[in-house]
Tab-separated table of C-alpha atoms in Angstrom:
chain	number	residue	atom	x	y	z
A	1433	MET	CA	47.704	-85.803	30.449
A	1434	ASN	CA	48.613	-88.266	27.704
A	1435	SER	CA	45.470	-89.894	26.262
A	1436	ASN	CA	47.293	-93.235	25.934
A	1437	THR	CA	47.953	-93.201	29.686
A	1438	VAL	CA	44.337	-92.402	30.424
A	1439	SER	CA	43.113	-95.123	28.102
A	1440	ARG	CA	45.332	-97.781	29.611
A	1441	ARG	CA	44.090	-96.814	33.081
A	1442	SER	CA	40.504	-96.966	31.816
A	1443	PHE	CA	41.140	-100.305	30.155
A	1444	LEU	CA	42.662	-101.815	33.296
A	1445	ARG	CA	39.740	-100.517	35.315
A	1446	THR	CA	37.064	-101.876	32.983
A	1447	THR	CA	38.459	-105.162	31.655
A	1448	GLY	CA	40.562	-106.584	34.465
A	1449	GLN	CA	42.502	-109.487	33.036
A	1450	GLY	CA	42.944	-108.073	29.523
A	1451	ALA	CA	46.258	-106.358	30.097
A	1452	ALA	CA	47.597	-109.321	32.064
A	1453	THR	CA	46.767	-111.617	29.164
A	1454	ILE	CA	48.528	-109.301	26.729
A	1455	ALA	CA	51.563	-109.256	28.987
A	1456	ALA	CA	51.613	-113.042	29.001
A	1457	LEU	CA	51.326	-113.171	25.223
A	1458	SER	CA	54.167	-110.695	24.933
A	1459	GLN	CA	56.473	-113.072	26.766
A	1460	ALA	CA	55.994	-115.853	24.212
A	1461	PRO	CA	59.382	-117.041	22.914
A	1462	ALA	CA	60.327	-116.172	19.383
A	1463	VAL	CA	60.803	-119.878	18.618
A	1464	PHE	CA	58.923	-122.624	20.441
A	1465	SER	CA	61.075	-125.716	21.047
A	1466	ALA	CA	58.716	-128.652	20.617
A	1467	ALA	CA	59.271	-132.367	21.139
A	1468	GLY	CA	62.226	-133.870	19.341
A	1469	SER	CA	65.946	-133.384	19.473
A	1470	PRO	CA	67.357	-130.176	17.968
A	1471	ASN	CA	69.694	-132.498	16.081
A	1472	ASP	CA	66.752	-134.145	14.278
A	1473	THR	CA	66.618	-132.468	10.874
A	1474	ILE	CA	63.285	-132.340	9.076
A	1475	GLY	CA	63.600	-133.103	5.362
A	1476	VAL	CA	61.494	-130.693	3.315
A	1477	GLY	CA	60.258	-131.109	-0.243
A	1478	HIS	CA	58.902	-128.102	-2.176
A	1479	ILE	CA	56.203	-128.642	-4.817
A	1480	GLY	CA	55.580	-125.603	-7.000
A	1481	LEU	CA	58.336	-122.998	-7.264
A	1482	GLY	CA	56.736	-120.097	-9.089
A	1483	VAL	CA	56.021	-116.722	-7.509
A	1484	ARG	CA	54.806	-117.773	-4.058
A	1485	GLY	CA	56.667	-121.073	-4.078
A	1486	GLY	CA	59.920	-119.254	-4.697
A	1487	SER	CA	59.296	-117.096	-1.635
A	1488	LEU	CA	58.429	-120.072	0.562
A	1489	ILE	CA	61.565	-122.038	-0.251
A	1490	SER	CA	63.627	-118.973	0.629
A	1491	GLU	CA	61.764	-118.702	3.924
A	1492	VAL	CA	62.457	-122.332	4.819
A	1493	ALA	CA	66.023	-122.599	3.550
A	1494	GLY	CA	67.106	-119.019	4.160
A	1495	ARG	CA	69.103	-116.859	1.798
A	1496	GLN	CA	72.391	-117.936	3.340
A	1497	LEU	CA	73.806	-120.823	5.324
A	1498	GLY	CA	72.446	-120.803	8.838
A	1499	GLY	CA	69.309	-118.886	7.835
A	1500	GLY	CA	65.751	-120.060	7.401
A	1501	ILE	CA	63.827	-122.363	9.747
A	1502	PRO	CA	66.126	-124.065	12.301
A	1503	GLY	CA	66.229	-127.843	12.159
A	1504	THR	CA	65.097	-128.135	8.550
A	1505	LYS	CA	66.791	-128.994	5.283
A	1506	VAL	CA	65.363	-128.678	1.788
A	1507	VAL	CA	66.071	-132.108	0.325
A	1508	ALA	CA	63.878	-132.061	-2.790
A	1509	VAL	CA	62.279	-129.636	-5.230
A	1510	CYS	CA	59.587	-130.250	-7.833
A	1511	ASP	CA	58.024	-128.231	-10.642
A	1512	VAL	CA	56.759	-128.957	-14.141
A	1513	TYR	CA	58.733	-125.984	-15.528
A	1514	GLU	CA	62.495	-126.294	-15.858
A	1515	PRO	CA	63.447	-122.668	-14.927
A	1516	HIS	CA	61.340	-122.989	-11.772
A	1517	ARG	CA	63.132	-126.213	-10.861
A	1518	GLN	CA	66.441	-124.403	-11.247
A	1519	LYS	CA	65.152	-121.591	-9.048
A	1520	GLY	CA	64.371	-124.220	-6.427
A	1521	VAL	CA	67.857	-125.665	-6.654
A	1522	GLN	CA	69.447	-122.227	-6.288
A	1523	ARG	CA	67.307	-121.301	-3.286
A	1524	SER	CA	67.462	-124.677	-1.544
A	1525	MET	CA	70.856	-123.955	0.014
A	1526	ASN	CA	71.620	-127.635	-0.583
A	1527	PRO	CA	74.018	-128.636	-3.400
A	1528	GLU	CA	72.725	-132.211	-3.120
A	1529	VAL	CA	69.031	-131.357	-3.370
A	1530	LYS	CA	67.038	-133.832	-5.468
A	1531	ILE	CA	65.089	-132.563	-8.467
A	1532	TYR	CA	61.719	-133.908	-9.546
A	1533	GLN	CA	59.326	-133.088	-12.369
A	1534	ASN	CA	56.445	-135.215	-11.052
A	1535	TYR	CA	55.298	-134.483	-7.512
A	1536	LYS	CA	54.393	-138.129	-6.895
A	1537	ASP	CA	58.073	-139.047	-7.249
A	1538	LEU	CA	58.931	-136.456	-4.621
A	1539	LEU	CA	56.283	-137.892	-2.267
A	1540	ALA	CA	57.853	-141.341	-2.678
A	1541	ASP	CA	61.259	-140.030	-1.560
A	1542	PRO	CA	61.938	-141.371	1.973
A	1543	ALA	CA	64.143	-138.360	2.745
A	1544	VAL	CA	61.103	-136.066	2.479
A	1545	ASP	CA	59.266	-135.704	5.806
A	1546	VAL	CA	57.294	-132.568	4.997
A	1547	VAL	CA	56.021	-130.997	1.781
A	1548	VAL	CA	55.388	-127.336	1.028
A	1549	ILE	CA	52.785	-127.014	-1.735
A	1550	ALA	CA	52.537	-123.805	-3.768
A	1551	SER	CA	50.931	-125.072	-6.962
A	1552	PRO	CA	48.033	-123.461	-8.846
A	1553	ASP	CA	44.806	-123.879	-6.901
A	1554	HIS	CA	43.350	-126.613	-9.127
A	1555	TRP	CA	46.175	-128.892	-7.920
A	1556	HIS	CA	45.725	-128.286	-4.178
A	1557	CYS	CA	43.224	-131.070	-3.556
A	1558	PRO	CA	44.948	-133.948	-5.403
A	1559	MET	CA	48.373	-132.984	-4.078
A	1560	LEU	CA	47.196	-132.780	-0.476
A	1561	LEU	CA	45.312	-136.089	-0.742
A	1562	ASP	CA	48.397	-137.810	-2.145
A	1563	ALA	CA	50.689	-136.232	0.452
A	1564	ALA	CA	48.384	-137.308	3.286
A	1565	ALA	CA	48.269	-140.873	1.921
A	1566	ALA	CA	52.083	-140.826	1.884
A	1567	LYS	CA	52.036	-139.666	5.554
A	1568	LYS	CA	53.815	-136.420	4.739
A	1569	ASP	CA	53.008	-133.339	6.813
A	1570	VAL	CA	51.847	-130.461	4.619
A	1571	TYR	CA	52.182	-126.694	4.452
A	1572	ILE	CA	49.892	-125.598	1.611
A	1573	GLU	CA	49.072	-122.239	0.109
A	1574	LYS	CA	45.678	-120.535	0.221
A	1575	GLY	CA	42.902	-120.679	-0.921
A	1576	TRP	CA	42.776	-124.217	0.347
A	1577	THR	CA	40.661	-125.448	-2.556
A	1578	ARG	CA	37.836	-124.542	-4.952
A	1579	THR	CA	34.815	-126.608	-3.878
A	1580	ILE	CA	33.130	-127.801	-0.686
A	1581	ALA	CA	33.327	-131.417	-1.878
A	1582	GLU	CA	37.115	-131.121	-2.264
A	1583	ALA	CA	37.444	-129.453	1.138
A	1584	LYS	CA	35.571	-132.322	2.804
A	1585	LYS	CA	37.894	-134.881	1.209
A	1586	MET	CA	40.961	-132.907	2.250
A	1587	ARG	CA	39.803	-132.478	5.845
A	1588	THR	CA	39.078	-136.203	6.108
A	1589	ALA	CA	42.451	-137.139	4.610
A	1590	VAL	CA	44.346	-134.953	7.079
A	1591	LYS	CA	42.502	-136.379	10.075
A	1592	GLU	CA	42.516	-140.031	9.031
A	1593	ASN	CA	46.216	-140.006	8.169
A	1594	GLN	CA	47.050	-137.961	11.294
A	1595	ILE	CA	49.285	-135.527	9.469
A	1596	VAL	CA	50.028	-131.954	10.495
A	1597	MET	CA	48.547	-129.491	7.994
A	1598	GLN	CA	49.009	-125.736	7.902
A	1599	LEU	CA	47.202	-123.441	5.455
A	1600	GLY	CA	49.355	-120.524	4.362
A	1601	HIS	CA	47.625	-117.552	5.953
A	1602	GLN	CA	50.671	-115.833	7.424
A	1603	SER	CA	48.564	-113.175	9.119
A	1604	ARG	CA	48.053	-115.734	11.903
A	1605	GLY	CA	51.713	-115.267	12.780
A	1606	GLN	CA	51.392	-111.490	13.177
A	1607	THR	CA	51.923	-110.482	16.806
A	1608	ALA	CA	49.695	-107.412	16.508
A	1609	GLY	CA	46.839	-109.601	15.322
A	1610	ALA	CA	47.099	-111.880	18.343
A	1611	HIS	CA	47.190	-108.952	20.758
A	1612	GLY	CA	44.347	-107.123	19.032
A	1613	ALA	CA	42.253	-110.302	19.176
A	1614	GLU	CA	42.865	-110.637	22.903
A	1615	LEU	CA	41.906	-107.024	23.599
A	1616	ILE	CA	38.670	-107.470	21.653
A	1617	LYS	CA	37.959	-110.681	23.545
A	1618	GLN	CA	38.443	-108.793	26.811
A	1619	GLY	CA	35.896	-106.178	25.725
A	1620	ILE	CA	37.958	-103.114	24.875
A	1621	ILE	CA	35.520	-102.062	22.118
A	1622	GLY	CA	32.448	-103.915	23.373
A	1623	PRO	CA	30.431	-106.423	21.317
A	1624	VAL	CA	31.620	-106.375	17.698
A	1625	THR	CA	28.769	-106.222	15.199
A	1626	LEU	CA	30.561	-104.982	12.064
A	1627	VAL	CA	33.947	-105.651	10.474
A	1628	ARG	CA	35.122	-103.862	7.347
A	1629	THR	CA	38.008	-105.233	5.355
A	1630	GLY	CA	39.218	-105.452	1.780
A	1631	ARG	CA	42.085	-105.519	-0.655
A	1632	PHE	CA	43.033	-102.815	-3.128
A	1633	GLU	CA	45.673	-103.229	-5.835
A	1634	ASN	CA	46.711	-101.003	-8.737
A	1635	ARG	CA	49.228	-101.201	-11.553
A	1636	PRO	CA	49.720	-99.153	-14.741
A	1637	LEU	CA	47.510	-100.352	-17.576
A	1638	GLY	CA	49.446	-102.908	-19.576
A	1639	ARG	CA	51.041	-104.145	-16.370
A	1640	ASN	CA	47.846	-105.386	-14.821
A	1641	VAL	CA	47.506	-107.248	-11.531
A	1642	TRP	CA	48.227	-111.007	-11.913
A	1643	ARG	CA	49.787	-110.479	-15.365
A	1644	TRP	CA	53.390	-110.847	-14.205
A	1645	TYR	CA	55.820	-113.567	-15.337
A	1646	GLY	CA	57.424	-115.672	-12.642
A	1647	ASP	CA	57.686	-113.024	-9.938
A	1648	TYR	CA	55.822	-109.981	-8.654
A	1649	ASN	CA	56.532	-106.830	-10.675
A	1650	TYR	CA	58.226	-108.817	-13.483
A	1651	TYR	CA	56.454	-108.099	-16.765
A	1652	ASP	CA	59.015	-109.115	-19.399
A	1653	ARG	CA	57.242	-111.783	-21.439
A	1654	PRO	CA	59.330	-114.940	-22.014
A	1655	ASN	CA	59.638	-116.403	-25.485
A	1656	PRO	CA	56.652	-118.792	-25.879
A	1657	ASP	CA	58.732	-121.202	-27.987
A	1658	ASP	CA	61.190	-121.569	-25.100
A	1659	VAL	CA	58.461	-122.019	-22.508
A	1660	ILE	CA	56.751	-124.754	-24.543
A	1661	GLN	CA	60.008	-126.711	-24.611
A	1662	GLN	CA	60.606	-126.280	-20.878
A	1663	VAL	CA	57.183	-127.100	-19.393
A	1664	ASP	CA	55.248	-130.350	-19.005
A	1665	TRP	CA	51.966	-128.827	-20.104
A	1666	GLU	CA	49.848	-131.965	-19.795
A	1667	GLN	CA	50.954	-132.442	-16.220
A	1668	TRP	CA	50.363	-128.776	-15.424
A	1669	LEU	CA	46.779	-129.009	-16.714
A	1670	GLY	CA	46.006	-132.081	-14.624
A	1671	THR	CA	42.245	-132.369	-14.186
A	1672	ALA	CA	41.546	-128.986	-15.824
A	1673	PRO	CA	39.885	-129.011	-19.273
A	1674	LYS	CA	42.353	-130.135	-21.945
A	1675	GLU	CA	43.644	-127.385	-24.228
A	1676	PRO	CA	46.762	-126.559	-26.259
A	1677	PHE	CA	49.568	-124.755	-24.439
A	1678	ASN	CA	48.505	-121.230	-23.518
A	1679	MET	CA	50.988	-118.664	-22.185
A	1680	GLU	CA	48.316	-116.667	-20.365
A	1681	HIS	CA	46.799	-119.680	-18.640
A	1682	PHE	CA	50.203	-120.970	-17.550
A	1683	TRP	CA	51.589	-117.691	-16.210
A	1684	HIS	CA	48.380	-115.922	-15.229
A	1685	TRP	CA	46.184	-118.792	-14.037
A	1686	ARG	CA	44.575	-116.656	-11.316
A	1687	CYS	CA	42.769	-114.771	-14.069
A	1688	TYR	CA	40.767	-117.843	-15.135
A	1689	TRP	CA	38.008	-119.835	-13.437
A	1690	ASN	CA	39.338	-123.206	-14.644
A	1691	PHE	CA	42.329	-122.929	-12.327
A	1692	GLY	CA	41.321	-120.794	-9.364
A	1693	THR	CA	38.637	-118.664	-7.735
A	1694	GLY	CA	39.887	-115.194	-8.642
A	1695	VAL	CA	39.738	-112.568	-5.928
A	1696	ALA	CA	38.011	-114.985	-3.531
A	1697	GLY	CA	40.869	-117.480	-3.266
A	1698	ASP	CA	43.736	-115.018	-3.495
A	1699	LEU	CA	42.714	-111.865	-1.625
A	1700	LEU	CA	39.353	-112.315	0.105
A	1701	SER	CA	40.592	-115.521	1.714
A	1702	HIS	CA	43.501	-113.641	3.334
A	1703	GLU	CA	41.365	-110.895	4.810
A	1704	VAL	CA	38.374	-112.933	5.959
A	1705	ASP	CA	40.612	-115.613	7.466
A	1706	PHE	CA	42.211	-112.847	9.530
A	1707	VAL	CA	38.756	-111.845	10.754
A	1708	GLN	CA	38.181	-115.493	11.652
A	1709	TYR	CA	41.499	-115.524	13.533
A	1710	VAL	CA	40.543	-112.423	15.511
A	1711	LEU	CA	36.867	-113.156	16.228
A	1712	ASP	CA	36.427	-116.944	15.751
A	1713	LEU	CA	33.166	-116.431	13.868
A	1714	GLY	CA	33.080	-119.768	12.062
A	1715	ILE	CA	31.336	-120.211	8.705
A	1716	PRO	CA	29.012	-117.360	7.639
A	1717	THR	CA	25.271	-117.847	7.817
A	1718	THR	CA	24.753	-116.026	4.515
A	1719	CYS	CA	26.762	-114.279	1.808
A	1720	PHE	CA	25.931	-111.919	-1.022
A	1721	THR	CA	28.517	-111.007	-3.657
A	1722	LYS	CA	28.500	-108.520	-6.500
A	1723	ALA	CA	31.539	-108.412	-8.747
A	1724	ASP	CA	32.353	-106.963	-12.162
A	1725	ASN	CA	35.243	-106.292	-14.476
A	1726	ASN	CA	35.352	-102.501	-14.590
A	1727	MET	CA	38.687	-101.772	-16.256
A	1728	LEU	CA	41.027	-104.736	-16.848
A	1729	PHE	CA	39.625	-105.886	-20.187
A	1730	ASP	CA	42.676	-108.033	-20.921
A	1731	GLY	CA	41.011	-111.384	-21.559
A	1732	ARG	CA	40.662	-112.479	-17.957
A	1733	ASP	CA	37.578	-114.426	-16.862
A	1734	VAL	CA	37.488	-113.158	-13.306
A	1735	PRO	CA	36.307	-109.704	-12.119
A	1736	ASP	CA	38.678	-106.901	-11.128
A	1737	THR	CA	36.170	-105.460	-8.619
A	1738	TRP	CA	34.613	-107.600	-5.874
A	1739	ASN	CA	32.207	-106.843	-3.036
A	1740	SER	CA	30.975	-109.470	-0.559
A	1741	VAL	CA	28.857	-109.144	2.577
A	1742	PHE	CA	28.887	-112.021	5.073
A	1743	HIS	CA	26.425	-112.306	7.938
A	1744	TYR	CA	27.078	-114.445	11.009
A	1745	LYS	CA	23.667	-114.768	12.628
A	1746	HIS	CA	24.994	-116.966	15.445
A	1747	LYS	CA	27.446	-114.196	16.404
A	1748	ASN	CA	25.304	-111.143	15.497
A	1749	CYS	CA	28.078	-109.857	13.271
A	1750	THR	CA	28.397	-108.685	9.662
A	1751	VAL	CA	31.671	-108.660	7.707
A	1752	SER	CA	32.130	-106.724	4.481
A	1753	PHE	CA	34.923	-107.288	1.973
A	1754	ASP	CA	35.634	-104.832	-0.846
A	1755	CYS	CA	38.256	-105.185	-3.559
A	1756	SER	CA	39.408	-103.184	-6.553
A	1757	MET	CA	42.400	-103.847	-8.775
A	1758	ASN	CA	42.205	-100.275	-10.036
A	1759	SER	CA	42.810	-98.400	-6.771
A	1760	ALA	CA	45.677	-98.825	-4.333
A	1761	PHE	CA	44.314	-97.070	-1.244
A	1762	VAL	CA	44.602	-99.511	1.672
A	1763	GLN	CA	41.498	-100.805	3.467
A	1764	ALA	CA	42.973	-102.072	6.726
A	1765	PRO	CA	40.893	-104.458	8.857
A	1766	GLU	CA	38.528	-102.409	11.022
A	1767	PHE	CA	36.563	-103.931	13.907
A	1768	ARG	CA	33.605	-101.844	15.086
A	1769	GLY	CA	32.075	-102.514	18.497
A	1770	LYS	CA	29.381	-100.921	20.598
A	1771	GLU	CA	31.986	-99.024	22.678
A	1772	GLY	CA	34.686	-98.308	20.112
A	1773	ARG	CA	36.632	-99.479	17.109
A	1774	LEU	CA	39.987	-101.172	16.586
A	1775	LEU	CA	41.781	-100.309	13.348
A	1776	PHE	CA	44.839	-102.198	12.106
A	1777	ASP	CA	47.482	-100.494	10.014
A	1778	SER	CA	47.741	-102.650	6.886
A	1779	ILE	CA	46.446	-105.641	4.957
A	1780	ALA	CA	46.000	-108.803	7.007
A	1781	GLN	CA	49.340	-110.523	6.394
A	1782	SER	CA	51.249	-107.296	7.086
A	1783	VAL	CA	49.573	-105.906	10.217
A	1784	SER	CA	52.117	-104.597	12.699
A	1785	THR	CA	50.159	-102.219	14.931
A	1786	PHE	CA	46.665	-100.937	15.609
A	1787	ASP	CA	44.783	-98.005	17.110
A	1788	VAL	CA	41.786	-98.164	19.434
A	1789	PHE	CA	39.173	-95.380	19.407
A	1790	ALA	CA	36.289	-94.720	21.785
A	1791	ASP	CA	32.861	-94.457	20.189
A	1792	PRO	CA	31.320	-90.985	20.651
A	1793	ALA	CA	28.219	-92.624	22.179
A	1794	SER	CA	30.151	-95.064	24.371
A	1795	SER	CA	28.911	-95.763	27.896
A	1796	LYS	CA	32.123	-97.570	28.774
A	1797	TYR	CA	34.275	-94.503	28.193
A	1798	ARG	CA	31.616	-91.885	29.045
A	1799	ASP	CA	33.530	-90.243	31.882
A	1800	ASP	CA	36.743	-89.896	29.875
A	1801	LEU	CA	34.820	-88.575	26.871
A	1802	ASP	CA	32.908	-86.012	28.936
A	1803	SER	CA	36.073	-84.840	30.679
A	1804	GLY	CA	37.927	-84.466	27.393
A	1805	LYS	CA	40.602	-86.965	28.389
A	1806	VAL	CA	39.577	-89.123	25.414
A	1807	ASN	CA	38.781	-87.639	22.018
A	1808	PRO	CA	36.673	-89.929	19.784
A	1809	GLY	CA	38.552	-88.664	16.740
A	1810	LYS	CA	41.928	-89.761	18.126
A	1811	PRO	CA	43.139	-93.184	19.286
A	1812	PHE	CA	43.267	-93.625	23.041
A	1813	LEU	CA	45.544	-96.641	22.684
A	1814	THR	CA	48.199	-97.360	20.071
A	1815	TYR	CA	49.867	-100.765	20.046
A	1816	ASP	CA	53.657	-100.553	20.194
A	1817	PRO	CA	55.248	-103.649	18.599
A	1818	SER	CA	58.719	-102.660	19.793
A	1819	LYS	CA	57.740	-103.385	23.393
A	1820	VAL	CA	56.723	-107.033	22.915
A	1821	LYS	CA	58.413	-110.197	21.743
A	1822	ALA	CA	57.349	-111.360	18.322
A	1823	LEU	CA	55.347	-114.548	18.074
A	1824	PRO	CA	56.749	-117.376	15.935
A	1825	SER	CA	56.151	-116.908	12.218
A	1826	HIS	CA	53.385	-118.893	10.537
A	1827	MET	CA	55.975	-121.192	8.946
A	1828	GLN	CA	57.794	-121.617	12.263
A	1829	ASN	CA	54.490	-122.512	13.921
A	1830	PHE	CA	54.029	-125.249	11.325
A	1831	PHE	CA	57.431	-126.807	11.935
A	1832	ASP	CA	57.008	-126.534	15.697
A	1833	CYS	CA	53.822	-128.562	15.304
A	1834	VAL	CA	55.520	-131.075	13.013
A	1835	ARG	CA	57.757	-131.850	15.979
A	1836	SER	CA	55.148	-131.622	18.738
A	1837	ARG	CA	52.220	-133.108	16.725
A	1838	ASN	CA	50.029	-130.274	18.015
A	1839	LYS	CA	47.469	-128.535	15.815
A	1840	PRO	CA	48.975	-125.557	13.950
A	1841	ASN	CA	47.347	-122.129	13.839
A	1842	CYS	CA	45.565	-122.686	10.516
A	1843	ASN	CA	44.842	-126.402	10.657
A	1844	GLU	CA	42.381	-128.439	8.578
A	1845	ASP	CA	39.367	-127.247	10.576
A	1846	GLN	CA	40.263	-123.592	10.060
A	1847	ALA	CA	41.068	-124.367	6.421
A	1848	PHE	CA	37.589	-125.827	5.953
A	1849	ILE	CA	36.070	-122.616	7.335
A	1850	GLU	CA	38.241	-120.572	4.954
A	1851	THR	CA	37.145	-122.640	1.954
A	1852	ALA	CA	33.454	-122.598	2.858
A	1853	THR	CA	33.643	-118.812	3.183
A	1854	LEU	CA	35.387	-118.137	-0.121
A	1855	VAL	CA	33.274	-120.682	-2.026
A	1856	MET	CA	30.092	-119.075	-0.669
A	1857	SER	CA	31.365	-115.808	-2.100
A	1858	VAL	CA	31.972	-117.345	-5.534
A	1859	GLN	CA	28.681	-119.266	-5.501
A	1860	SER	CA	26.730	-116.110	-4.711
A	1861	LEU	CA	28.380	-114.359	-7.648
A	1862	MET	CA	27.687	-117.221	-10.039
A	1863	ASP	CA	24.070	-117.663	-8.921
A	1864	LYS	CA	23.384	-113.909	-8.675
A	1865	ARG	CA	21.712	-114.387	-5.291
A	1866	GLU	CA	22.330	-114.503	-1.580
A	1867	VAL	CA	23.524	-117.964	-0.548
A	1868	ALA	CA	23.261	-119.610	2.865
A	1869	TRP	CA	25.203	-122.268	4.746
A	1870	ASP	CA	23.474	-125.444	5.910
A	1871	ALA	CA	25.566	-126.278	8.977
A	1872	GLU	CA	24.033	-129.724	9.442
A	1873	LYS	CA	24.683	-130.893	5.877
A	1874	GLU	CA	27.792	-128.718	5.437
A	1875	GLU	CA	26.501	-127.464	2.115
A	1876	ILE	CA	25.736	-124.157	0.408
A	1877	VAL	CA	22.013	-123.666	-0.184
């Protein structure tokens, strides 16, 4: 007898409504039609058109006429670097798109209803505050920001100005993630006490992670004399410490503490936000981080190897995050419960399926284990994405909520949790100690 058939029968017998809920989720439409006429076009302005920003404008506008997000039009692009502005023009799919060098001019444009922000992290807070004051809805890239104080200001600005805000964790639009979360909620693996996740990257030495120029896998170094002439360096620096133009800081800002939070804001935030999406754990009670630079001695400030352990006392759960930029073996999100484990197939933003295994000591699946119908070394349930309708993408969810005025999947409250989590990780590293979260004061102690 097929073990998948046995497991589904066991699951129906032991969890009742779980399968029915999954069936309901599977019927979700690919695109949710929210309030507003389909003829009402949302004007979109893109701020920051580098690596990630270039991908986002292509997602919104599409690569050809009729593609992209329905009911939207890219009406303005902004970047401090001329080649990036031209990239925005080319990908906007709008020959009349307006071009700005200063983001505040874009925010003042009445044709712009929504802004997509993909600037370096040190610009996230001021840009979001200004966009909220201008009553523009915001899709903004992760990590949300670099300090708790900034996160508090941003959360307040979103709420007081009643804008729709989506943080760019696209794993929340992955159908497999939603279905896996529902199965865990219904008890398929019992109480979850441990989650293991991480990110592993690897490139040939000399082509190190984060050392690309303008796009992933592009390592041809531009002529510095040309770049100096084409970039507004003072505007790019913003509130960061003043310094002469620096090619590495401009192109590789993730490698330096003055502009970002290293692994925490770029990779840890993705994976731990996915855990938050699946389990709704909230802000960790404590965090301990150990991180070092073990191989990439290329002038970067931030470590290439990162290990954090988060404990959620209020949920009796521990989450570990491990990262190396010198090893490419995938650590897919793994949820371990008293009765079994659920293992996804890829990094958070790319999950497409998962396997469920019975624990060898499980009481829930004891009969099937004893009879040999379920083997603890093999999955008793494998999620088949071809048999369900895909949920709306993370970007589509944002625009649906722009029309409906509902809260998007990764709204300001979820963004605050993401920031508190990643900042705890950085603070623990800097202080060389375990840090804790004071929930009443909303501070790291």
